[in-house]
CSV table of N, CA and C and ligand atoms in Angstrom, one decimal:
chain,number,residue,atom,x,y,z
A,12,UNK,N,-28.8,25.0,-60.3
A,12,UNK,CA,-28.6,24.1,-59.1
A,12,UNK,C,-29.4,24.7,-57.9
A,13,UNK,N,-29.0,26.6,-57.4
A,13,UNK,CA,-30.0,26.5,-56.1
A,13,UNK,C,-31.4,26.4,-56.4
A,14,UNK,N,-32.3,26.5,-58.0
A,14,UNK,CA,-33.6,26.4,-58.1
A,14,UNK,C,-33.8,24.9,-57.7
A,15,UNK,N,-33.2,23.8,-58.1
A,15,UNK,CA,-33.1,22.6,-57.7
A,15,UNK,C,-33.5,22.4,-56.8
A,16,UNK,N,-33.0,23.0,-55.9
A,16,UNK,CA,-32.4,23.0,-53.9
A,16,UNK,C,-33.9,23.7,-53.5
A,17,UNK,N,-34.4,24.5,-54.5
A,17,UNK,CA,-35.2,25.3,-53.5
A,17,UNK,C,-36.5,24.6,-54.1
A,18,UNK,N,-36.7,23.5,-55.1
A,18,UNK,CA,-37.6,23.3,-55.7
A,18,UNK,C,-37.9,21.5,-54.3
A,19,UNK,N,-36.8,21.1,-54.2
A,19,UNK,CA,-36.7,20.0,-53.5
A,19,UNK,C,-37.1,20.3,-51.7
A,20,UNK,N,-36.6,22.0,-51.6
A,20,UNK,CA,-36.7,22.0,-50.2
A,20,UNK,C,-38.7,22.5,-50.2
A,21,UNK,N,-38.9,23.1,-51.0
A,21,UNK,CA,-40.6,23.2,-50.6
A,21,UNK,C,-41.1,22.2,-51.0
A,22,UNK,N,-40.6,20.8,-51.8
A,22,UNK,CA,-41.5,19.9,-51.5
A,22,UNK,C,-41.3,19.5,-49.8
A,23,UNK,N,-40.2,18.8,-49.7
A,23,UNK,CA,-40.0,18.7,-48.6
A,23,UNK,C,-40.7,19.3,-47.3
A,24,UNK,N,-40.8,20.7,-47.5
A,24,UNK,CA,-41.8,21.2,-46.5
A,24,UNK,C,-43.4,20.8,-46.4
A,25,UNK,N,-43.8,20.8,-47.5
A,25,UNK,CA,-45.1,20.5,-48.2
A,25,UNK,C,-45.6,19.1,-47.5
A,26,UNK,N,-44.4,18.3,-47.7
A,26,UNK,CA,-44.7,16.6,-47.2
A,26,UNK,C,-44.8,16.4,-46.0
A,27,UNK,N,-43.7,17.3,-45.3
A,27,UNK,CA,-43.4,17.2,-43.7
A,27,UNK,C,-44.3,17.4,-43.1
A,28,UNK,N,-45.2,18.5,-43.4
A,28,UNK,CA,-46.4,18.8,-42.6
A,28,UNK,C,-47.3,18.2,-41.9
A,29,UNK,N,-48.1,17.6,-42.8
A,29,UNK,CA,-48.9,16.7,-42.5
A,29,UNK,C,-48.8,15.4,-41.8
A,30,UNK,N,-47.1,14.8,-41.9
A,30,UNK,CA,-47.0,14.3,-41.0
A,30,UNK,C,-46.8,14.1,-39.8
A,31,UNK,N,-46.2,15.3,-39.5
A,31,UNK,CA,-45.8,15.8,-38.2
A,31,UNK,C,-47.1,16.4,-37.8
A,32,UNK,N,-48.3,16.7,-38.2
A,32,UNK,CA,-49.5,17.2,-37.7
A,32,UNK,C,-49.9,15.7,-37.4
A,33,UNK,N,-49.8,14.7,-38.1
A,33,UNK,CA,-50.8,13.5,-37.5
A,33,UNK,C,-50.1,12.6,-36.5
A,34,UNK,N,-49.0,12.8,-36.4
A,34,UNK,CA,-47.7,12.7,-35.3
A,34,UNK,C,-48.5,13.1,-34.1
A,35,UNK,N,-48.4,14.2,-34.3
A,35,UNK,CA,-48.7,15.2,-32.9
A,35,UNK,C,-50.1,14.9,-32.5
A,36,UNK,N,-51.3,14.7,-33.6
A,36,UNK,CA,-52.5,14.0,-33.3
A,36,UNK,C,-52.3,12.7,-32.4
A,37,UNK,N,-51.6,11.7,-32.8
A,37,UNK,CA,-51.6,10.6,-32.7
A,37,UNK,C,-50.8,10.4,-31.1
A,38,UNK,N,-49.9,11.1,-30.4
A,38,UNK,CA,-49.3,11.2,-29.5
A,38,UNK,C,-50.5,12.1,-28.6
A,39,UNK,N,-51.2,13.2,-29.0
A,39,UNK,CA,-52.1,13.7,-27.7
A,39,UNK,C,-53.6,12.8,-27.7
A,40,UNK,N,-53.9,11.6,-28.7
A,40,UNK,CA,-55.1,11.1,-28.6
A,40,UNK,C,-54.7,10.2,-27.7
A,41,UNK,N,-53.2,9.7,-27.6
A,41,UNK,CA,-52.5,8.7,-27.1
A,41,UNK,C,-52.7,9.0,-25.3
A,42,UNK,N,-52.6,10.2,-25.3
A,42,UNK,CA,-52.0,10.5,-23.7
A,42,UNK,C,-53.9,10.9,-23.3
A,43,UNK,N,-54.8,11.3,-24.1
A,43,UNK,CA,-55.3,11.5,-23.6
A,43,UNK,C,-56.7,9.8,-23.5
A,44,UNK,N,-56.4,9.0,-24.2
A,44,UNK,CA,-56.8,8.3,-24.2
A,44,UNK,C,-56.6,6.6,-23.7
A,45,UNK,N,-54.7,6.3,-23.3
A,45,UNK,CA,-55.0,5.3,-23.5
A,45,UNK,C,-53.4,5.6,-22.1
A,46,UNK,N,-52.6,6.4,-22.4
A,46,UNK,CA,-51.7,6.7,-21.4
A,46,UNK,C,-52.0,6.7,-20.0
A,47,UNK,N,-53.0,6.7,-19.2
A,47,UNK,CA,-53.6,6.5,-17.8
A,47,UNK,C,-53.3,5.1,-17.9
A,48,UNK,N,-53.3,4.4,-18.5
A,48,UNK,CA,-52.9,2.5,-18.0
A,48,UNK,C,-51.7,2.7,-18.6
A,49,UNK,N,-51.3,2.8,-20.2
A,49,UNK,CA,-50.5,2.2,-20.7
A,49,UNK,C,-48.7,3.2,-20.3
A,50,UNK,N,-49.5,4.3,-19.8
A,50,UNK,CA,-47.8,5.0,-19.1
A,50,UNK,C,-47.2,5.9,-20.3
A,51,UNK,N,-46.5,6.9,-20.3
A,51,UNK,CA,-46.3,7.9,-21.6
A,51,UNK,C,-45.0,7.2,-21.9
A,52,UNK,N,-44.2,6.4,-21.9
A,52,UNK,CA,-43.9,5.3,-22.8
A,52,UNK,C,-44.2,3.7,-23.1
A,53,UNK,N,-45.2,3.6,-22.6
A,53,UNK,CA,-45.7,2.0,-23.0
A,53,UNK,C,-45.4,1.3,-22.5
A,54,UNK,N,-44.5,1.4,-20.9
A,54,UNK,CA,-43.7,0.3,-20.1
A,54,UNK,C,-45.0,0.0,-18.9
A,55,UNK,N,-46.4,0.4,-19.5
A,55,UNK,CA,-47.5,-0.3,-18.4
A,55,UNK,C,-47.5,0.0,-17.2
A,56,UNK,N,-47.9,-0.6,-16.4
A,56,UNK,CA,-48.5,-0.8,-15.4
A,56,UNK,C,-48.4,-2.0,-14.7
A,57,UNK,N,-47.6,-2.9,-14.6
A,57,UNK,CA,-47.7,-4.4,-13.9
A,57,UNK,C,-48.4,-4.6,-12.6
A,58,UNK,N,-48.3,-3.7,-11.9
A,58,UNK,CA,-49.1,-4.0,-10.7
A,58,UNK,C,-50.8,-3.9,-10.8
A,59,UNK,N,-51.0,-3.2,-11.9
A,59,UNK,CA,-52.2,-2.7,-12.1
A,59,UNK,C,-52.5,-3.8,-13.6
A,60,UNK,N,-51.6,-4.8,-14.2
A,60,UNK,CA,-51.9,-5.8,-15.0
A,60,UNK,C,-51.8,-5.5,-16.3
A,61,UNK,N,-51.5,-4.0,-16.5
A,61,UNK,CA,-51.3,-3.7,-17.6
A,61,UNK,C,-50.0,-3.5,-18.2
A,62,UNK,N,-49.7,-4.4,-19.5
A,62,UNK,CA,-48.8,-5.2,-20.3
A,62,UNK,C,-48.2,-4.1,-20.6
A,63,UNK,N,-46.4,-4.3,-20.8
A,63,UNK,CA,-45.9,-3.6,-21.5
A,63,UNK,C,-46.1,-3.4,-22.5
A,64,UNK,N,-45.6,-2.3,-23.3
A,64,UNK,CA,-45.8,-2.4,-24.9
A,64,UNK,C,-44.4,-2.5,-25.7
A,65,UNK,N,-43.7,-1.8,-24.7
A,65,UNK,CA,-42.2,-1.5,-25.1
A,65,UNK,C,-41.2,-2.3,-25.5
A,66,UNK,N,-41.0,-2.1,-27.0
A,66,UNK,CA,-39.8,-3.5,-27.3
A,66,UNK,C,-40.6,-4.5,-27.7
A,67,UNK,N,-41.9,-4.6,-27.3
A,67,UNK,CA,-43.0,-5.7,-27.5
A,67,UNK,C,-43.8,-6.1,-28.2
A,68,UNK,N,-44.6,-4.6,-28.2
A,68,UNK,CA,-45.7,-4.7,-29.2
A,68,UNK,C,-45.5,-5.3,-30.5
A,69,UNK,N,-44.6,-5.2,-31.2
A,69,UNK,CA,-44.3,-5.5,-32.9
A,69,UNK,C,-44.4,-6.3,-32.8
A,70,UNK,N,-44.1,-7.6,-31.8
A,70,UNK,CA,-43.9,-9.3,-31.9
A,70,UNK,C,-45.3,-9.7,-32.1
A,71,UNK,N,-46.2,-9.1,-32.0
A,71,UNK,CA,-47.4,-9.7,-32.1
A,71,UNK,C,-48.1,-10.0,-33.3
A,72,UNK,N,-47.3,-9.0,-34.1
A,72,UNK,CA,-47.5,-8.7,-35.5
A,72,UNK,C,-47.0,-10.0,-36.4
A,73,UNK,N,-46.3,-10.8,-35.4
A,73,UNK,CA,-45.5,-12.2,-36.2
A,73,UNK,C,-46.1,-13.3,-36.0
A,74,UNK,N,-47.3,-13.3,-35.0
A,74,UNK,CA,-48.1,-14.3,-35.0
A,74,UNK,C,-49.4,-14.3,-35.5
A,75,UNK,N,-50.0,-15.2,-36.1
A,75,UNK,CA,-51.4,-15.3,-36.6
A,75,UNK,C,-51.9,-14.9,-35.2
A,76,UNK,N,-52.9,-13.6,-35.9
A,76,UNK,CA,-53.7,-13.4,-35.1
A,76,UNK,C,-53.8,-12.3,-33.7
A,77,UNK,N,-52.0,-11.9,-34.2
A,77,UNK,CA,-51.7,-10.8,-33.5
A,77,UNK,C,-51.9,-9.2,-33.8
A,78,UNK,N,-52.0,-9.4,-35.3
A,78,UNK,CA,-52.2,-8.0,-36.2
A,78,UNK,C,-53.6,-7.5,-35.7
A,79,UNK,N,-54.9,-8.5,-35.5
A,79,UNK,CA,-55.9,-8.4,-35.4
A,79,UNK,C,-56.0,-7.7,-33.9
A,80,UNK,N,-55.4,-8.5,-33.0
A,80,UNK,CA,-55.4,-8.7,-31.7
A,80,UNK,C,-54.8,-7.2,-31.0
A,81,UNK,N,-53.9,-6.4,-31.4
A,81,UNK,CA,-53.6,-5.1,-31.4
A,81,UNK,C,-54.9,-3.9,-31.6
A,82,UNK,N,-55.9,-4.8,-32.1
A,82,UNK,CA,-56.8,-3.6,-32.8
A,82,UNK,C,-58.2,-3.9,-32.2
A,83,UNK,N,-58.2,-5.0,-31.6
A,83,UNK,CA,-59.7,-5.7,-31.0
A,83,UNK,C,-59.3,-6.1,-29.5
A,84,UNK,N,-58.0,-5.9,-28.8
A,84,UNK,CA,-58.0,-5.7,-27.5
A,84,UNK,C,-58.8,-4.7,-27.1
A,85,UNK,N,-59.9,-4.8,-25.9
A,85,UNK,CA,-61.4,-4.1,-25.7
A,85,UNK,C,-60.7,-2.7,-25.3
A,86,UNK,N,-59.3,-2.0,-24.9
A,86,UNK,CA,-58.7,-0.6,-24.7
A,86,UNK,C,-58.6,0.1,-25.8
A,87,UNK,N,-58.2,-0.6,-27.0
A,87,UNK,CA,-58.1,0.4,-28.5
A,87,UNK,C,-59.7,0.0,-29.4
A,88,UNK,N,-59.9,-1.1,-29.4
A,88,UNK,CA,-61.5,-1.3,-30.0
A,88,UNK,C,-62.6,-0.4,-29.7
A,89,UNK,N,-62.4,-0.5,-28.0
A,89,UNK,CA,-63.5,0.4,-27.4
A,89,UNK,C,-63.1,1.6,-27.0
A,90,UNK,N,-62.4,2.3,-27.7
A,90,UNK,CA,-62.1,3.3,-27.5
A,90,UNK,C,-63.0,4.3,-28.3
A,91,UNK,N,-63.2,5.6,-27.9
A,91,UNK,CA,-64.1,6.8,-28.9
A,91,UNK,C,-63.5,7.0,-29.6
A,92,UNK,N,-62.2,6.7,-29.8
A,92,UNK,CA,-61.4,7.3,-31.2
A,92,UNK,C,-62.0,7.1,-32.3
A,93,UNK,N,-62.2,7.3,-33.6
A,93,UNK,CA,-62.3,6.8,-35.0
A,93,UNK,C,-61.8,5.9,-35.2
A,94,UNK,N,-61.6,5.0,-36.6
A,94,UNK,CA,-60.6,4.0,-37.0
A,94,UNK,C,-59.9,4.7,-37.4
A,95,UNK,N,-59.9,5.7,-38.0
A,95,UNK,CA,-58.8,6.6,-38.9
A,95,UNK,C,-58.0,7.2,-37.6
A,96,UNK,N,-58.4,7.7,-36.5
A,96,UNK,CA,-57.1,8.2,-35.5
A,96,UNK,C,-56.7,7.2,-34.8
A,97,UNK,N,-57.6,5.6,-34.8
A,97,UNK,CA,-56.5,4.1,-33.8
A,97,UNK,C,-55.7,3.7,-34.6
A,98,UNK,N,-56.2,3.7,-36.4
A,98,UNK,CA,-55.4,3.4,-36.8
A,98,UNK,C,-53.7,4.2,-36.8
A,99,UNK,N,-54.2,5.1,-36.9
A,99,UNK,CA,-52.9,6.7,-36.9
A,99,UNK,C,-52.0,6.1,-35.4
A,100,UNK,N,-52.7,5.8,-34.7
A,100,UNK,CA,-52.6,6.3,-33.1
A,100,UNK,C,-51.7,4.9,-33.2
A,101,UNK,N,-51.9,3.7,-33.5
A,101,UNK,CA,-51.4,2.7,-33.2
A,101,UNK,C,-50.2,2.5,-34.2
A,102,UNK,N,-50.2,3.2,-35.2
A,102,UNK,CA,-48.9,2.9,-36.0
A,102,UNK,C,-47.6,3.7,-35.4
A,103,UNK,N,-48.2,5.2,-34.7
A,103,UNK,CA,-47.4,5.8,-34.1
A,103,UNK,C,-46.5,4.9,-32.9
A,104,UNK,N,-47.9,4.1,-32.2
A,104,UNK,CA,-46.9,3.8,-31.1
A,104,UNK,C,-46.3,2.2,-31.6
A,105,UNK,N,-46.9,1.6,-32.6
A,105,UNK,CA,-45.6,0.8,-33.1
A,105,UNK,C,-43.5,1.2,-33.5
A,106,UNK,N,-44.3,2.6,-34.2
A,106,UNK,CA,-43.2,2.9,-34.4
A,106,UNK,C,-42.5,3.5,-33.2
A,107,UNK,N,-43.1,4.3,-32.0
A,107,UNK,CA,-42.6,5.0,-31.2
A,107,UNK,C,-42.3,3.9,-29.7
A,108,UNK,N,-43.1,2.6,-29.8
A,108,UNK,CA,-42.3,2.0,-28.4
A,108,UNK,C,-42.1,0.5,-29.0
A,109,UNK,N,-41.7,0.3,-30.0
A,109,UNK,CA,-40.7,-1.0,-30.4
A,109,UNK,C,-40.3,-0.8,-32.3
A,110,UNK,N,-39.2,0.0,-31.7
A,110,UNK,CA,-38.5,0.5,-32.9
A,110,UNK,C,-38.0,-0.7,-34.1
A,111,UNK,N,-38.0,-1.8,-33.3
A,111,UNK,CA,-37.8,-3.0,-34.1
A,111,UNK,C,-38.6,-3.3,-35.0
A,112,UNK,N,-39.8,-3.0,-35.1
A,112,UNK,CA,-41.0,-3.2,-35.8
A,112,UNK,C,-41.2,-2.3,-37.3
A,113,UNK,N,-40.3,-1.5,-36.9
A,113,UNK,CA,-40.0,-0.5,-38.4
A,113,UNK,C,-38.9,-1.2,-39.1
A,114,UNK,N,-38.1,-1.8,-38.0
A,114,UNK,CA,-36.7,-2.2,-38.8
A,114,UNK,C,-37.2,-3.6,-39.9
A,115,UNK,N,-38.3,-4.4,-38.6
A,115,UNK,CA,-38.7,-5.2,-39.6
A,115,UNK,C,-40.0,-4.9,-41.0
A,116,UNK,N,-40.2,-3.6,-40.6
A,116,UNK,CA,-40.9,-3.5,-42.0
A,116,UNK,C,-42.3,-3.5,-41.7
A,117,UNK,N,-42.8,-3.4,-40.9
A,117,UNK,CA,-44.1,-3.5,-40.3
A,117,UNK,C,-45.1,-2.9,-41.4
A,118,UNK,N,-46.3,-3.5,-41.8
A,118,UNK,CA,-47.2,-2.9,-42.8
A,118,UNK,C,-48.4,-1.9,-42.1
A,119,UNK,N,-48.2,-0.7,-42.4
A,119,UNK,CA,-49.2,0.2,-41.5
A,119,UNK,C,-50.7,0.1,-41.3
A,120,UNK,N,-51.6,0.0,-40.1
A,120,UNK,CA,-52.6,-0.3,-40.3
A,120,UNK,C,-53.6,0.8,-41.0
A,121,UNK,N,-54.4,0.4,-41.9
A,121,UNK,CA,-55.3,1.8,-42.9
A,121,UNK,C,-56.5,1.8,-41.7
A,122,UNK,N,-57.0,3.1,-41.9
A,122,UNK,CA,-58.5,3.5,-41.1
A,122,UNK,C,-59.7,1.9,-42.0
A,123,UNK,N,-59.6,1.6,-43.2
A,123,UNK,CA,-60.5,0.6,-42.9
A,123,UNK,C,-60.2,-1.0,-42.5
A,124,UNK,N,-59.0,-0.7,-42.4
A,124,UNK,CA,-58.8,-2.3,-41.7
A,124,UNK,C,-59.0,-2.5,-40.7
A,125,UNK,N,-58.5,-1.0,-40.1
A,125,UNK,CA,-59.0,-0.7,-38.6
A,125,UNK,C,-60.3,-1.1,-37.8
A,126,UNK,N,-61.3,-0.6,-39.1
A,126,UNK,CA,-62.6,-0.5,-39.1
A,126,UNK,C,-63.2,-2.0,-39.1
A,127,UNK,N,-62.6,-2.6,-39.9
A,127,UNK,CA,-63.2,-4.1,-40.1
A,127,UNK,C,-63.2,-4.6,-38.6
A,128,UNK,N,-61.4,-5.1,-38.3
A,128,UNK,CA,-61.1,-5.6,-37.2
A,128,UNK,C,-62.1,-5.1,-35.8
A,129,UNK,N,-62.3,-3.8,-35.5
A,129,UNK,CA,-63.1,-3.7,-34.6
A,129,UNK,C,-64.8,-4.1,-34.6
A,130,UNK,N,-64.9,-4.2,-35.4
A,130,UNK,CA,-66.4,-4.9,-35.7
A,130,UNK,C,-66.3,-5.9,-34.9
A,131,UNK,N,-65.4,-6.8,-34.7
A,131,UNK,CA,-65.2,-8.0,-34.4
A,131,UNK,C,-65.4,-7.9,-32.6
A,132,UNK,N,-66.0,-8.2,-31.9
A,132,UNK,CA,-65.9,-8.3,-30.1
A,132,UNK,C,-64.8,-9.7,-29.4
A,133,UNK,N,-63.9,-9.3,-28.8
A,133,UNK,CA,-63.3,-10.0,-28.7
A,133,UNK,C,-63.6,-10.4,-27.1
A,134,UNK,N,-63.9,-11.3,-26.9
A,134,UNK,CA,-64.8,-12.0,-25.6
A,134,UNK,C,-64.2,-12.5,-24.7
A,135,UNK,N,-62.8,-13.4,-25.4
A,135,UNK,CA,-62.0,-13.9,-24.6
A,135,UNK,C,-60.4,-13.7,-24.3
A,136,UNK,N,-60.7,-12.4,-23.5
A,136,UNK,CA,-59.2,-11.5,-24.1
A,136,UNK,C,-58.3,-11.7,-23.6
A,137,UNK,N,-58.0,-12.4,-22.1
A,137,UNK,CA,-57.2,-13.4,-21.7
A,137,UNK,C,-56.4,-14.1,-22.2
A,138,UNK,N,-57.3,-15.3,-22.5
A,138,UNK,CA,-57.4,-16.8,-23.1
A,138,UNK,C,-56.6,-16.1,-24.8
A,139,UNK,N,-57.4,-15.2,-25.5
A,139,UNK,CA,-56.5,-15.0,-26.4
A,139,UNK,C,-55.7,-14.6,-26.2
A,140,UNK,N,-54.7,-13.8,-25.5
A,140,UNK,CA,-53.7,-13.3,-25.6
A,140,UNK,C,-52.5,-13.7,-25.0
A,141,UNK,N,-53.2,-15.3,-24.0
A,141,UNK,CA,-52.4,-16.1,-23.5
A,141,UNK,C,-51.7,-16.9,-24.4
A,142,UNK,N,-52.9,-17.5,-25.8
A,142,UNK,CA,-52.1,-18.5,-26.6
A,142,UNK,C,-51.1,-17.2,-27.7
A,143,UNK,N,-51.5,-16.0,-28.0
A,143,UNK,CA,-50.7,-15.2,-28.5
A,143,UNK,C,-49.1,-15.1,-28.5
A,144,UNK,N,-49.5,-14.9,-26.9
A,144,UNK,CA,-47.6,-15.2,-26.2
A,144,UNK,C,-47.2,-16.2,-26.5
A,145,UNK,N,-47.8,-17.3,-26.1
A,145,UNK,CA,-47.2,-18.9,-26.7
A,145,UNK,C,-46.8,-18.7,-27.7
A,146,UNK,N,-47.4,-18.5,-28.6
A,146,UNK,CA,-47.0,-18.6,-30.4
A,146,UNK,C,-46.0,-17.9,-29.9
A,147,UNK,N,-45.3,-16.4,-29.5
A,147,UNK,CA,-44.4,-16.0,-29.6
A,147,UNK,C,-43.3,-16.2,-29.1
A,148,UNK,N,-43.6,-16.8,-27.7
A,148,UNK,CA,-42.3,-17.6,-27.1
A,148,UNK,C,-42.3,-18.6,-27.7
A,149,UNK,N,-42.9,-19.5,-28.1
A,149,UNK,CA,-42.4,-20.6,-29.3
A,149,UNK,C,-41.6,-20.2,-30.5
A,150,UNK,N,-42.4,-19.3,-31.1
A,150,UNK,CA,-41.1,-18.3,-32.1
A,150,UNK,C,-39.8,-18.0,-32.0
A,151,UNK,N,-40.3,-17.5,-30.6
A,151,UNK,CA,-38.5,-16.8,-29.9
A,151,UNK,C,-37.7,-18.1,-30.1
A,152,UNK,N,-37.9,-19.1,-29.2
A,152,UNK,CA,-37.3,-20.5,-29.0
A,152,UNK,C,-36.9,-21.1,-30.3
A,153,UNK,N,-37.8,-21.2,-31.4
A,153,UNK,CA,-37.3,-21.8,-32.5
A,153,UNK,C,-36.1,-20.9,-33.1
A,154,UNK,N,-36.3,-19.5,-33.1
A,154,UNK,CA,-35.5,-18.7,-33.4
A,154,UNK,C,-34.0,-19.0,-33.2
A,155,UNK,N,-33.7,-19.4,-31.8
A,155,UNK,CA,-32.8,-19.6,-31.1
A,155,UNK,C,-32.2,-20.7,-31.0
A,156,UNK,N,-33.1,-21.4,-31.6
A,156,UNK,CA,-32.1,-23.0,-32.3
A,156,UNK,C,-31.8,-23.1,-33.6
A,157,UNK,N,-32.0,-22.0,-34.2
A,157,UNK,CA,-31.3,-22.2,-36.1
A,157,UNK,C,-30.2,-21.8,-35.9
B,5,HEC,C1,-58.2,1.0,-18.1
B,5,HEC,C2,-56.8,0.7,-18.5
B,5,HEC,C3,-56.5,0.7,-20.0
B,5,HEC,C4,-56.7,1.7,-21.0
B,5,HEC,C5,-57.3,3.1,-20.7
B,5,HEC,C6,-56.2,1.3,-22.2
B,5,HEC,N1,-55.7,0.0,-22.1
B,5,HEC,FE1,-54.7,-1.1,-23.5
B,5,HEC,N2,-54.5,-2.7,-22.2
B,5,HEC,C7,-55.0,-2.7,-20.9
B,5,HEC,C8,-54.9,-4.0,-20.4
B,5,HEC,C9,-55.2,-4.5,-19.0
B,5,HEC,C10,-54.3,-4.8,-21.4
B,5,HEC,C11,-54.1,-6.3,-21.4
B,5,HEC,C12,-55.2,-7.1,-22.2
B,5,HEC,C13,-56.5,-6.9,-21.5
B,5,HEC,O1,-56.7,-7.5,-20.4
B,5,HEC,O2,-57.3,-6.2,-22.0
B,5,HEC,C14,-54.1,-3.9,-22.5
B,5,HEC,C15,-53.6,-4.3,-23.8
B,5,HEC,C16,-53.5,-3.5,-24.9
B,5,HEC,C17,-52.8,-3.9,-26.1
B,5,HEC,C18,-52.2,-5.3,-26.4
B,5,HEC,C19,-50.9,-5.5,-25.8
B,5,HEC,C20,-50.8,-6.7,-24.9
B,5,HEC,O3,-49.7,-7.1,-24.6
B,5,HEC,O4,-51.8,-7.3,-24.6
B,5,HEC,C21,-52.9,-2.9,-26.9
B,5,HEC,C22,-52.4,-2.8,-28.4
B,5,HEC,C23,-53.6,-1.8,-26.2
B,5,HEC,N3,-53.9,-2.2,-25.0
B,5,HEC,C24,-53.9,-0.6,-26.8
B,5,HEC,C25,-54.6,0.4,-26.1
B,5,HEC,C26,-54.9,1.7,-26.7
B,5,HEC,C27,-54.6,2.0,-28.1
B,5,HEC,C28,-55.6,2.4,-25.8
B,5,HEC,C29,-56.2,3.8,-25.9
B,5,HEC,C30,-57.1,4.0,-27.0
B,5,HEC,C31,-55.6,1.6,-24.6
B,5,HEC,N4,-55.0,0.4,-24.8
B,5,HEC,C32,-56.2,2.0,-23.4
B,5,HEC,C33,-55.5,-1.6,-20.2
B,5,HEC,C34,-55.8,-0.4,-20.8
């Protein structure tokens, strides 16, 4: 039994690593990158127009066109990051400022989906992210009548 214990605890160690190293990546690319608007928990900037994330972000993920829209907003698209650390960087703060988003099961974004999506220039970032919310307050609303 303790070989068991001790065979299960250095996997354990082995696994933990790496994640808690891209954790910690993904949180200082975070502050050094994107936290001057977005605030070191994701509650924005309103005066300054910049959108909460908190409790939020995940909902976007329920609308066509939202999954995309997380990754081709011109702050994470145009950012010098890689796709492999926006990807890293944005799953973190899915999971770290709308905890809901794990509960619901969120599919993590890979470095090349990342990659595709940003290929894409998104022009009209407004105008999209106005009908975005629509879809989602329409969501909400239908939600709320079943
Ligand atoms: C100069 C300020 C600024 C910086 C730096 C910035 N953002 Fe943003 N971000 C915004 C604004 C403003 C919006 C609202 C959409 C728009 O007008 O671009 C936004 C929207 C977003 C959204 C969509 C959420 C929503 O409700 O629209 C995501 C996701 C996002 N930013 C991620 C990032 C990431 C990741 C970084 C760092 C790599 C980053 N941003 C850096 C200002 C910024």
């Amino acid at each position: 039994m303790p070989v068991l214990f001790l065979i299960i605890a250095a996997l354990g160690a082995a696994f933990a690593l790496p994640i808690q190293a891209d954790e910690r990546r993904a949180k200082v690319n975070y502050m050094l990158h994107c936290q001057g608007c977005h605030t070191p928990d994701g509650s924005g900037l309103s005066e300054r127009g910049v959108p909460s994330l908190k409790n939020f972000m995940g909902k976007f993920l329920k609308v066509e066109g939202g999954r995309e829209f997380l990754i081709q907003v011109p702050g994470a698209a145009q950012s010098t990051l890689n796709s492999e650390q926006l990807a890293e960087m944005t799953n973190w703060m899915l999971t770290s400022f709308d905890p809901q988003s794990v509960q619901d099961g969120f599919q993590r974004y890979s470095a090349q989906e990342v990659q595709r999506l940003r290929q894409y220039k998104l022009v009209k970032v407004t105008e999209t992210r106005a009908n975005l919310l629509n879809h989602i307050n329409n969501k909400n609303r239908l939600q709320e009548h079943q």
